[in-house]
């Protein structure tokens, strides 16, 4: 695990006491939303001004420089999340360098604030296109969009098929052909990936995570998590916490 990433995240969340409670820690939701390419939700999350963000820490006595530092941290984390989501290193770091250099030339807080949503939307759109280019048909691209936008709900094939005005059996066959796995397995995998992030970067108990991600029960969540990850949720959290503590000594 990247120590700098976890450290910056912890410090950032510690300053978010006045942030409206999201389904799980707001910073992780923010970065994960960009990684998933959910453009509309990213646009909504970027409505608040970076300057007016509650509890923004002071990294410099100069207001403009302080905002630049926060912009750099945010951009670096966005790049890393997108790399984890499948963006190639060259693209992720090139885009990061581009926006950090633009921020460095800014003379006013307003300019940095205006640049922030542009950077976030750029990454989100690239991730959305990346995800869609991995499939062939418009229907399956729309199906993936629906899944990513409803991970906190119970999702059924029939529900998705109804949304897309498709026959459920045909949708299932088409999805398997293009994505290489069944719709239910794909949904389960995405929920588990989200659960892994929540276990490492939030204080939510496994029972709460199971509820947030709409698993039928905590016992089912624990069983499925162990089957696919090889550890129980509690063991996974403990192992990653220990790895984080030992990272600086490596």
Coordinates of N, CA and C in Angstrom, one line a residue, residues 3-227:
X3 N 2.1 4.5 1.2 CA 2.0 5.2 2.5 C 1.6 6.6 2.3
X4 N 2.2 7.3 1.3 CA 1.9 8.7 1.1 C 0.4 8.9 0.8
X5 N -0.1 8.0 0.0 CA -1.5 8.0 -0.3 C -2.4 7.9 0.9
X6 N -2.1 6.9 1.7 CA -2.9 6.7 2.9 C -2.8 7.9 3.9
X7 N -1.5 8.4 4.0 CA -1.3 9.5 5.0 C -2.0 10.7 4.6
X8 N -1.9 11.1 3.3 CA -2.6 12.3 2.8 C -4.1 12.1 3.0
X9 N -4.5 10.9 2.7 CA -6.0 10.7 2.8 C -6.4 10.9 4.3
X10 N -5.7 10.3 5.2 CA -6.1 10.4 6.6 C -6.1 11.8 7.1
X11 N -5.1 12.6 6.7 CA -5.0 14.0 7.1 C -6.2 14.8 6.5
X12 N -6.5 14.5 5.2 CA -7.5 15.2 4.6 C -8.9 15.0 5.2
X13 N -9.2 13.7 5.5 CA -10.4 13.3 6.1 C -10.6 13.9 7.5
X14 N -9.4 14.0 8.2 CA -9.5 14.5 9.6 C -9.9 16.0 9.6
X15 N -9.8 16.7 8.4 CA -10.2 18.1 8.3 C -11.6 18.2 7.8
X16 N -12.3 17.1 7.6 CA -13.6 17.1 6.9 C -14.8 17.0 7.9
X17 N -14.6 17.5 9.1 CA -15.6 17.2 10.2 C -17.0 17.8 9.8
X18 N -17.0 18.9 9.0 CA -18.2 19.6 8.7 C -18.8 19.1 7.4
X19 N -18.2 18.1 6.7 CA -18.6 17.6 5.4 C -19.9 16.8 5.6
X20 N -20.9 16.9 4.8 CA -22.1 16.2 4.9 C -21.8 14.7 4.8
X21 N -22.3 13.9 5.7 CA -22.0 12.4 5.7 C -22.5 11.8 4.4
X22 N -21.6 11.2 3.7 CA -21.9 10.4 2.4 C -22.0 9.0 2.8
X23 N -22.4 8.1 1.8 CA -22.5 6.7 2.0 C -21.3 6.1 2.8
X24 N -20.1 6.6 2.5 CA -18.9 6.3 3.3 C -18.0 7.4 3.1
X25 N -16.8 7.4 3.7 CA -16.0 8.6 3.9 C -16.0 9.4 2.6
X26 N -16.3 10.7 2.6 CA -16.5 11.5 1.4 C -15.3 11.5 0.5
X27 N -14.0 11.5 1.0 CA -12.9 11.6 0.1 C -12.7 10.4 -0.7
X28 N -13.0 9.2 -0.1 CA -12.9 8.0 -0.8 C -14.0 7.9 -1.9
X29 N -15.2 8.3 -1.5 CA -16.3 8.4 -2.5 C -15.9 9.3 -3.7
X30 N -15.2 10.4 -3.4 CA -14.9 11.3 -4.4 C -13.9 10.7 -5.4
X31 N -12.8 10.2 -4.8 CA -11.7 9.6 -5.7 C -12.3 8.3 -6.4
X32 N -13.1 7.5 -5.7 CA -13.6 6.3 -6.4 C -14.6 6.6 -7.5
X33 N -15.3 7.7 -7.3 CA -16.3 8.2 -8.3 C -15.5 8.6 -9.6
X34 N -14.4 9.3 -9.4 CA -13.6 9.6 -10.6 C -13.1 8.4 -11.3
X35 N -12.5 7.4 -10.5 CA -12.0 6.2 -11.0 C -13.0 5.4 -11.8
X36 N -14.3 5.4 -11.3 CA -15.3 4.7 -12.0 C -15.8 5.4 -13.2
X37 N -15.4 6.7 -13.4 CA -15.8 7.4 -14.6 C -17.3 7.9 -14.5
X38 N -17.8 8.1 -13.3 CA -19.2 8.6 -13.2 C -19.1 10.1 -13.3
X39 N -19.2 10.6 -14.5 CA -19.1 12.0 -14.9 C -20.1 12.9 -14.2
X40 N -21.3 12.4 -14.2 CA -22.4 13.3 -13.6 C -22.2 13.4 -12.1
X41 N -21.8 12.4 -11.4 CA -21.6 12.5 -10.0 C -20.4 13.3 -9.7
X42 N -19.4 13.2 -10.5 CA -18.2 14.0 -10.3 C -18.5 15.5 -10.4
X43 N -19.3 15.8 -11.4 CA -19.7 17.2 -11.6 C -20.5 17.7 -10.4
X44 N -21.3 16.8 -9.8 CA -22.1 17.2 -8.6 C -21.1 17.4 -7.4
X45 N -20.2 16.5 -7.3 CA -19.2 16.6 -6.1 C -18.3 17.8 -6.2
X46 N -18.1 18.3 -7.5 CA -17.2 19.4 -7.7 C -17.9 20.8 -7.6
X47 N -19.1 20.8 -7.2 CA -19.9 22.1 -7.2 C -19.3 23.0 -6.1
X48 N -18.9 22.5 -5.0 CA -18.4 23.3 -3.9 C -17.0 23.9 -4.3
X49 N -16.8 25.1 -4.0 CA -15.5 25.8 -4.3 C -14.4 25.2 -3.4
X50 N -13.2 25.0 -4.0 CA -12.1 24.5 -3.3 C -11.7 25.5 -2.2
X51 N -11.8 26.7 -2.4 CA -11.4 27.8 -1.4 C -12.3 27.7 -0.2
X52 N -13.6 27.5 -0.5 CA -14.6 27.5 0.6 C -14.8 26.1 1.3
X53 N -14.0 25.1 0.9 CA -14.1 23.8 1.5 C -13.9 23.9 3.0
X54 N -14.8 23.3 3.8 CA -14.7 23.4 5.3 C -13.5 22.7 5.8
X55 N -12.8 23.3 6.7 CA -11.7 22.7 7.4 C -10.4 22.4 6.5
X56 N -10.3 23.2 5.4 CA -9.1 23.0 4.6 C -7.9 23.4 5.4
X57 N -6.9 22.5 5.5 CA -5.7 22.7 6.3 C -4.8 23.7 5.8
X58 N -4.0 24.3 6.6 CA -3.0 25.3 6.2 C -1.7 24.7 6.0
X59 N -1.2 24.6 4.7 CA 0.1 24.0 4.4 C 1.1 25.1 4.1
X60 N 0.5 26.4 3.9 CA 1.4 27.5 3.7 C 0.7 28.8 4.2
X61 N 1.5 29.7 4.6 CA 0.9 31.0 5.1 C 0.3 31.8 3.9
X62 N 0.9 31.6 2.7 CA 0.4 32.2 1.6 C -0.9 31.5 1.0
X63 N -2.0 32.2 1.0 CA -3.3 31.6 0.6 C -3.2 30.9 -0.8
X64 N -2.6 31.6 -1.7 CA -2.5 31.0 -3.1 C -1.7 29.8 -3.1
X65 N -0.5 29.8 -2.4 CA 0.4 28.7 -2.3 C -0.2 27.5 -1.6
X66 N -1.0 27.9 -0.5 CA -1.7 26.9 0.3 C -2.6 26.1 -0.6
X67 N -3.4 26.8 -1.4 CA -4.3 26.1 -2.3 C -3.6 25.3 -3.4
X68 N -2.5 25.8 -3.9 CA -1.7 25.0 -4.8 C -1.3 23.7 -4.3
X69 N -0.8 23.7 -3.0 CA -0.4 22.4 -2.4 C -1.6 21.4 -2.3
X70 N -2.7 22.0 -1.9 CA -3.9 21.1 -1.9 C -4.3 20.5 -3.2
X71 N -4.2 21.4 -4.2 CA -4.5 21.0 -5.6 C -3.5 19.9 -6.1
X72 N -2.2 20.0 -5.7 CA -1.2 19.0 -6.1 C -1.5 17.7 -5.4
X73 N -1.9 17.7 -4.2 CA -2.2 16.5 -3.4 C -3.4 15.8 -4.1
X74 N -4.5 16.6 -4.3 CA -5.7 16.0 -4.9 C -5.4 15.4 -6.3
X75 N -4.6 16.1 -7.1 CA -4.3 15.7 -8.5 C -3.5 14.4 -8.4
X76 N -2.5 14.3 -7.5 CA -1.7 13.1 -7.4 C -2.6 11.9 -7.0
X77 N -3.5 12.1 -6.0 CA -4.4 11.0 -5.6 C -5.3 10.6 -6.7
X78 N -5.9 11.5 -7.4 CA -6.7 11.2 -8.6 C -6.0 10.4 -9.6
X79 N -4.8 10.7 -9.9 CA -4.0 10.0 -10.8 C -3.7 8.5 -10.4
X80 N -3.4 8.4 -9.1 CA -3.2 7.0 -8.6 C -4.4 6.2 -8.6
X81 N -5.6 6.8 -8.2 CA -6.8 6.0 -8.3 C -7.1 5.6 -9.7
X82 N -6.9 6.5 -10.7 CA -7.2 6.1 -12.0 C -6.2 5.0 -12.6
X83 N -5.0 5.0 -12.1 CA -4.1 4.0 -12.5 C -4.6 2.6 -11.9
X84 N -5.1 2.7 -10.7 CA -5.7 1.5 -10.1 C -6.9 1.0 -10.9
X85 N -7.6 2.0 -11.5 CA -8.8 1.7 -12.3 C -8.5 1.2 -13.7
X86 N -7.2 1.2 -14.1 CA -6.9 0.7 -15.4 C -6.2 1.7 -16.4
X87 N -6.1 3.0 -16.0 CA -5.5 4.0 -16.8 C -4.0 3.7 -16.9
X88 N -3.4 3.8 -18.1 CA -1.9 3.5 -18.1 C -1.1 4.6 -17.4
X89 N 0.0 4.2 -16.9 CA 0.9 5.1 -16.1 C 1.2 6.4 -16.9
X90 N 1.6 6.2 -18.2 CA 2.0 7.4 -19.0 C 0.9 8.4 -19.1
X91 N -0.3 8.0 -19.4 CA -1.4 8.9 -19.5 C -1.7 9.6 -18.1
X92 N -1.8 8.8 -17.1 CA -2.2 9.3 -15.8 C -1.2 10.4 -15.3
X93 N 0.1 10.1 -15.5 CA 1.1 11.0 -15.0 C 1.3 12.2 -15.9
X94 N 1.0 12.0 -17.2 CA 1.1 13.2 -18.1 C 0.0 14.2 -17.8
X95 N -1.2 13.6 -17.6 CA -2.4 14.5 -17.3 C -2.1 15.2 -16.0
X96 N -1.6 14.5 -15.0 CA -1.3 15.0 -13.7 C -0.2 16.2 -13.8
X97 N 0.8 15.9 -14.6 CA 1.8 17.0 -14.8 C 1.3 18.2 -15.4
X98 N 0.4 18.0 -16.4 CA -0.2 19.1 -17.1 C -1.0 20.0 -16.2
X99 N -1.8 19.4 -15.3 CA -2.6 20.3 -14.5 C -1.8 20.9 -13.3
X100 N -0.9 20.2 -12.8 CA 0.0 20.7 -11.8 C 0.8 21.9 -12.3
X101 N 1.3 21.8 -13.5 CA 2.0 22.9 -14.1 C 1.1 24.1 -14.3
X102 N -0.2 23.8 -14.7 CA -1.1 24.9 -14.9 C -1.4 25.6 -13.6
X103 N -1.6 24.8 -12.5 CA -1.9 25.4 -11.2 C -0.7 26.2 -10.7
X104 N 0.5 25.7 -11.0 CA 1.7 26.5 -10.6 C 1.8 27.9 -11.2
X105 N 1.2 28.1 -12.3 CA 1.2 29.4 -13.0 C 0.1 30.3 -12.5
X106 N -0.9 29.7 -11.7 CA -2.0 30.5 -11.3 C -1.6 31.6 -10.3
X107 N -2.1 32.7 -10.4 CA -1.8 33.9 -9.5 C -2.9 34.1 -8.4
X108 N -4.1 33.6 -8.6 CA -5.2 33.9 -7.8 C -5.8 32.6 -7.3
X109 N -6.4 32.6 -6.1 CA -7.2 31.4 -5.6 C -8.3 31.0 -6.6
X110 N -9.0 32.0 -7.1 CA -10.1 31.8 -8.0 C -9.7 30.9 -9.2
X111 N -8.5 31.2 -9.7 CA -8.0 30.5 -10.9 C -7.7 29.0 -10.5
X112 N -7.2 28.7 -9.3 CA -7.0 27.3 -8.9 C -8.3 26.6 -8.7
X113 N -9.2 27.4 -8.1 CA -10.5 26.8 -7.8 C -11.2 26.4 -9.1
X114 N -11.1 27.3 -10.1 CA -11.7 27.0 -11.4 C -11.1 25.8 -12.1
X115 N -9.8 25.6 -11.8 CA -9.0 24.5 -12.5 C -9.4 23.2 -11.9
X116 N -9.7 23.2 -10.6 CA -10.0 21.9 -9.9 C -11.0 21.0 -10.5
X117 N -12.3 21.5 -10.8 CA -13.3 20.7 -11.5 C -12.9 20.3 -12.9
X118 N -12.2 21.1 -13.6 CA -11.7 20.8 -14.9 C -10.8 19.6 -14.9
X119 N -9.9 19.6 -13.9 CA -9.0 18.4 -13.8 C -9.7 17.2 -13.4
X120 N -10.6 17.3 -12.5 CA -11.4 16.1 -12.0 C -12.3 15.5 -13.2
X121 N -12.9 16.4 -13.9 CA -13.8 16.0 -15.0 C -13.0 15.4 -16.1
X122 N -11.8 15.9 -16.4 CA -10.9 15.3 -17.4 C -10.6 13.9 -17.1
X123 N -10.2 13.6 -15.9 CA -9.9 12.2 -15.5 C -11.1 11.4 -15.5
X124 N -12.2 11.9 -15.0 CA -13.5 11.1 -15.0 C -13.9 10.7 -16.4
X125 N -13.8 11.6 -17.4 CA -14.2 11.4 -18.7 C -13.3 10.3 -19.4
X126 N -12.0 10.5 -19.1 CA -11.0 9.5 -19.6 C -11.3 8.1 -19.1
X127 N -11.7 8.0 -17.8 CA -12.0 6.7 -17.2 C -13.3 6.1 -17.7
X128 N -14.2 7.0 -18.0 CA -15.5 6.5 -18.6 C -15.2 6.0 -20.0
X129 N -14.5 6.7 -20.8 CA -14.1 6.2 -22.1 C -13.3 4.9 -22.1
X130 N -12.4 4.9 -21.1 CA -11.6 3.7 -21.0 C -12.4 2.5 -20.7
X131 N -13.4 2.6 -19.8 CA -14.3 1.5 -19.5 C -15.2 1.1 -20.7
X132 N -15.6 2.1 -21.4 CA -16.5 1.8 -22.5 C -15.8 1.2 -23.7
X133 N -14.5 1.6 -23.9 CA -13.7 1.0 -25.0 C -13.4 -0.5 -24.8
X134 N -13.5 -0.9 -23.5 CA -13.2 -2.3 -23.3 C -14.4 -3.3 -23.7
X135 N -15.5 -2.7 -24.1 CA -16.6 -3.4 -24.6 C -17.0 -3.0 -26.0
X136 N -17.9 -3.7 -26.6 CA -18.2 -3.4 -28.0 C -19.5 -2.6 -28.2
X137 N -20.5 -3.0 -27.5 CA -21.8 -2.5 -27.8 C -22.2 -1.3 -26.9
X138 N -23.1 -0.5 -27.4 CA -23.7 0.6 -26.7 C -24.5 0.1 -25.5
X139 N -25.2 -1.0 -25.7 CA -26.0 -1.6 -24.6 C -25.2 -2.0 -23.4
X140 N -24.1 -2.6 -23.6 CA -23.2 -3.1 -22.5 C -22.5 -1.9 -21.8
X141 N -22.1 -0.9 -22.6 CA -21.6 0.3 -22.0 C -22.6 1.0 -21.1
X142 N -23.8 1.0 -21.5 CA -24.9 1.6 -20.7 C -25.1 0.7 -19.4
X143 N -25.0 -0.6 -19.6 CA -25.2 -1.5 -18.5 C -24.1 -1.3 -17.5
X144 N -22.9 -1.1 -17.9 CA -21.8 -0.8 -17.0 C -22.0 0.5 -16.2
X145 N -22.5 1.5 -16.9 CA -22.8 2.8 -16.3 C -23.8 2.6 -15.2
X146 N -24.9 1.8 -15.5 CA -25.9 1.6 -14.5 C -25.4 0.9 -13.3
X147 N -24.5 -0.1 -13.5 CA -24.0 -0.9 -12.3 C -23.1 0.0 -11.5
X148 N -22.3 0.8 -12.0 CA -21.4 1.7 -11.3 C -22.2 2.8 -10.5
X149 N -23.3 3.2 -11.1 CA -24.1 4.2 -10.4 C -25.0 3.7 -9.4
X150 N -25.1 2.4 -9.2 CA -26.1 1.8 -8.3 C -25.4 0.7 -7.4
X151 N -24.1 0.9 -7.1 CA -23.4 -0.1 -6.3 C -24.0 -0.2 -4.9
X152 N -24.6 0.9 -4.4 CA -25.2 0.9 -3.1 C -26.6 0.4 -3.0
X153 N -27.0 -0.2 -4.1 CA -28.4 -0.8 -4.1 C -28.3 -2.2 -4.5
X154 N -29.3 -3.0 -4.3 CA -29.4 -4.3 -4.8 C -29.8 -4.3 -6.3
X155 N -28.9 -4.8 -7.1 CA -29.1 -4.7 -8.5 C -29.4 -6.1 -9.1
X156 N -30.4 -6.2 -9.9 CA -30.8 -7.5 -10.6 C -30.7 -7.3 -12.1
X157 N -30.5 -8.5 -12.7 CA -30.4 -8.5 -14.2 C -31.7 -7.9 -14.8
X158 N -32.9 -8.3 -14.2 CA -34.2 -7.9 -14.7 C -34.3 -6.4 -14.6
X159 N -33.8 -5.8 -13.5 CA -33.9 -4.3 -13.3 C -33.1 -3.6 -14.4
X160 N -31.8 -4.1 -14.6 CA -31.0 -3.5 -15.7 C -31.6 -3.7 -17.0
X161 N -32.1 -4.9 -17.3 CA -32.8 -5.1 -18.6 C -34.0 -4.2 -18.8
X162 N -34.7 -4.0 -17.8 CA -35.9 -3.1 -17.9 C -35.4 -1.7 -18.2
X163 N -34.4 -1.3 -17.5 CA -33.8 0.1 -17.7 C -33.4 0.3 -19.2
X164 N -32.8 -0.8 -19.7 CA -32.2 -0.7 -21.1 C -33.3 -1.1 -22.2
X165 N -34.5 -1.5 -21.7 CA -35.5 -2.0 -22.6 C -35.0 -3.2 -23.4
X166 N -34.4 -4.2 -22.7 CA -33.9 -5.4 -23.3 C -34.4 -6.6 -22.7
X167 N -34.4 -7.7 -23.4 CA -34.8 -9.0 -22.8 C -33.6 -9.4 -21.8
X168 N -34.0 -9.8 -20.6 CA -33.0 -10.2 -19.6 C -32.0 -11.3 -20.1
X169 N -32.6 -12.3 -20.7 CA -31.7 -13.4 -21.2 C -30.7 -13.0 -22.3
X170 N -31.2 -12.1 -23.2 CA -30.4 -11.6 -24.2 C -29.3 -10.7 -23.6
X171 N -29.7 -9.9 -22.7 CA -28.7 -9.0 -22.0 C -27.6 -9.8 -21.3
X172 N -28.0 -10.9 -20.7 CA -27.0 -11.8 -19.9 C -26.1 -12.4 -20.9
X173 N -26.6 -12.9 -22.0 CA -25.7 -13.5 -23.0 C -24.7 -12.5 -23.6
X174 N -25.3 -11.3 -24.0 CA -24.4 -10.3 -24.6 C -23.3 -9.8 -23.6
X175 N -23.7 -9.6 -22.3 CA -22.7 -9.2 -21.3 C -21.6 -10.2 -21.2
X176 N -22.0 -11.5 -21.1 CA -21.0 -12.6 -20.9 C -20.1 -12.6 -22.1
X177 N -20.6 -12.4 -23.3 CA -19.8 -12.5 -24.5 C -18.8 -11.3 -24.5
X178 N -19.2 -10.1 -24.2 CA -18.4 -8.9 -24.3 C -17.5 -8.7 -23.1
X179 N -18.0 -9.0 -21.9 CA -17.2 -8.7 -20.7 C -16.4 -9.9 -20.2
X180 N -16.9 -11.1 -20.5 CA -16.2 -12.3 -20.2 C -16.7 -12.9 -18.8
X181 N -17.7 -12.3 -18.2 CA -18.2 -12.8 -17.0 C -19.7 -12.5 -16.9
X182 N -20.4 -13.2 -16.0 CA -21.8 -12.9 -15.8 C -22.1 -11.6 -15.2
X183 N -23.3 -11.0 -15.4 CA -23.6 -9.7 -14.8 C -23.5 -9.8 -13.2
X184 N -24.1 -10.9 -12.7 CA -24.1 -11.0 -11.2 C -22.6 -11.1 -10.7
X185 N -21.8 -11.9 -11.3 CA -20.4 -11.9 -10.9 C -19.7 -10.6 -11.0
X186 N -20.0 -9.9 -12.0 CA -19.4 -8.5 -12.2 C -19.8 -7.6 -11.1
X187 N -21.1 -7.6 -10.8 CA -21.6 -6.7 -9.8 C -21.0 -7.1 -8.5
X188 N -20.9 -8.4 -8.2 CA -20.3 -8.8 -6.9 C -18.8 -8.4 -6.8
X189 N -18.1 -8.5 -7.9 CA -16.7 -8.1 -7.9 C -16.6 -6.6 -7.6
X190 N -17.4 -5.7 -8.2 CA -17.3 -4.3 -8.0 C -17.7 -3.9 -6.6
X191 N -18.7 -4.6 -6.0 CA -19.1 -4.3 -4.6 C -17.9 -4.7 -3.7
X192 N -17.3 -5.8 -4.0 CA -16.2 -6.3 -3.1 C -15.0 -5.3 -3.2
X193 N -14.7 -4.8 -4.4 CA -13.6 -3.9 -4.5 C -13.9 -2.6 -3.7
X194 N -15.2 -2.2 -3.8 CA -15.6 -1.0 -3.0 C -15.5 -1.3 -1.5
X195 N -15.9 -2.5 -1.1 CA -15.8 -2.9 0.3 C -14.3 -2.9 0.8
X196 N -13.4 -3.4 -0.1 CA -12.0 -3.4 0.3 C -11.5 -2.0 0.6
X197 N -11.9 -1.0 -0.2 CA -11.5 0.4 0.0 C -12.1 0.9 1.3
X198 N -13.3 0.6 1.6 CA -14.0 1.0 2.8 C -13.4 0.4 4.0
X199 N -12.9 -0.8 3.9 CA -12.3 -1.5 5.1 C -10.9 -0.8 5.4
X200 N -10.2 -0.4 4.4 CA -8.9 0.2 4.6 C -9.0 1.7 4.9
X201 N -9.9 2.4 4.3 CA -9.9 3.9 4.4 C -11.1 4.5 5.2
X202 N -11.9 3.6 5.8 CA -13.0 4.2 6.6 C -13.0 3.5 8.0
X203 N -13.9 4.0 8.9 CA -14.0 3.4 10.2 C -15.3 2.5 10.3
X204 N -16.0 2.3 9.1 CA -17.2 1.6 9.1 C -16.9 0.1 9.5
X205 N -17.8 -0.5 10.3 CA -17.7 -1.9 10.7 C -18.2 -2.7 9.5
X206 N -17.7 -4.0 9.5 CA -18.2 -4.9 8.4 C -19.7 -4.9 8.2
X207 N -20.4 -4.9 9.4 CA -21.9 -5.0 9.3 C -22.4 -3.8 8.6
X208 N -21.8 -2.6 8.9 CA -22.3 -1.4 8.2 C -21.9 -1.4 6.7
X209 N -20.8 -1.9 6.4 CA -20.4 -1.9 5.0 C -21.3 -2.9 4.2
X210 N -21.6 -4.0 4.8 CA -22.6 -4.9 4.2 C -23.9 -4.3 3.9
X211 N -24.4 -3.4 4.9 CA -25.6 -2.7 4.7 C -25.5 -1.7 3.6
X212 N -24.5 -0.9 3.7 CA -24.3 0.2 2.7 C -24.2 -0.3 1.3
X213 N -23.6 -1.5 1.1 CA -23.4 -2.0 -0.3 C -24.6 -3.0 -0.6
X214 N -25.6 -3.1 0.2 CA -26.8 -3.8 -0.1 C -26.6 -5.3 -0.2
X215 N -25.6 -5.9 0.6 CA -25.5 -7.3 0.7 C -26.7 -7.8 1.5
X216 N -27.2 -9.0 1.3 CA -28.4 -9.5 2.0 C -28.2 -9.6 3.5
X217 N -27.0 -9.9 4.0 CA -26.7 -10.0 5.4 C -25.2 -9.8 5.6
X218 N -24.8 -9.6 6.9 CA -23.4 -9.5 7.2 C -22.7 -10.9 7.0
X219 N -23.4 -11.9 7.4 CA -22.8 -13.3 7.2 C -22.6 -13.6 5.8
X220 N -23.5 -13.2 4.9 CA -23.3 -13.5 3.4 C -22.1 -12.6 2.9
X221 N -22.1 -11.4 3.3 CA -21.0 -10.5 3.0 C -19.6 -11.1 3.4
X222 N -19.5 -11.6 4.6 CA -18.3 -12.2 5.1 C -17.9 -13.4 4.4
X223 N -18.9 -14.2 4.1 CA -18.7 -15.5 3.3 C -18.2 -15.2 1.9
X224 N -18.8 -14.3 1.2 CA -18.4 -14.0 -0.2 C -17.0 -13.3 -0.2
X225 N -16.8 -12.4 0.8 CA -15.6 -11.7 0.9 C -14.4 -12.7 1.1
X226 N -14.6 -13.6 2.0 CA -13.6 -14.6 2.3 C -13.3 -15.5 1.1
X227 N -14.4 -15.8 0.4 CA -14.3 -16.7 -0.8 C -13.4 -16.1 -1.9

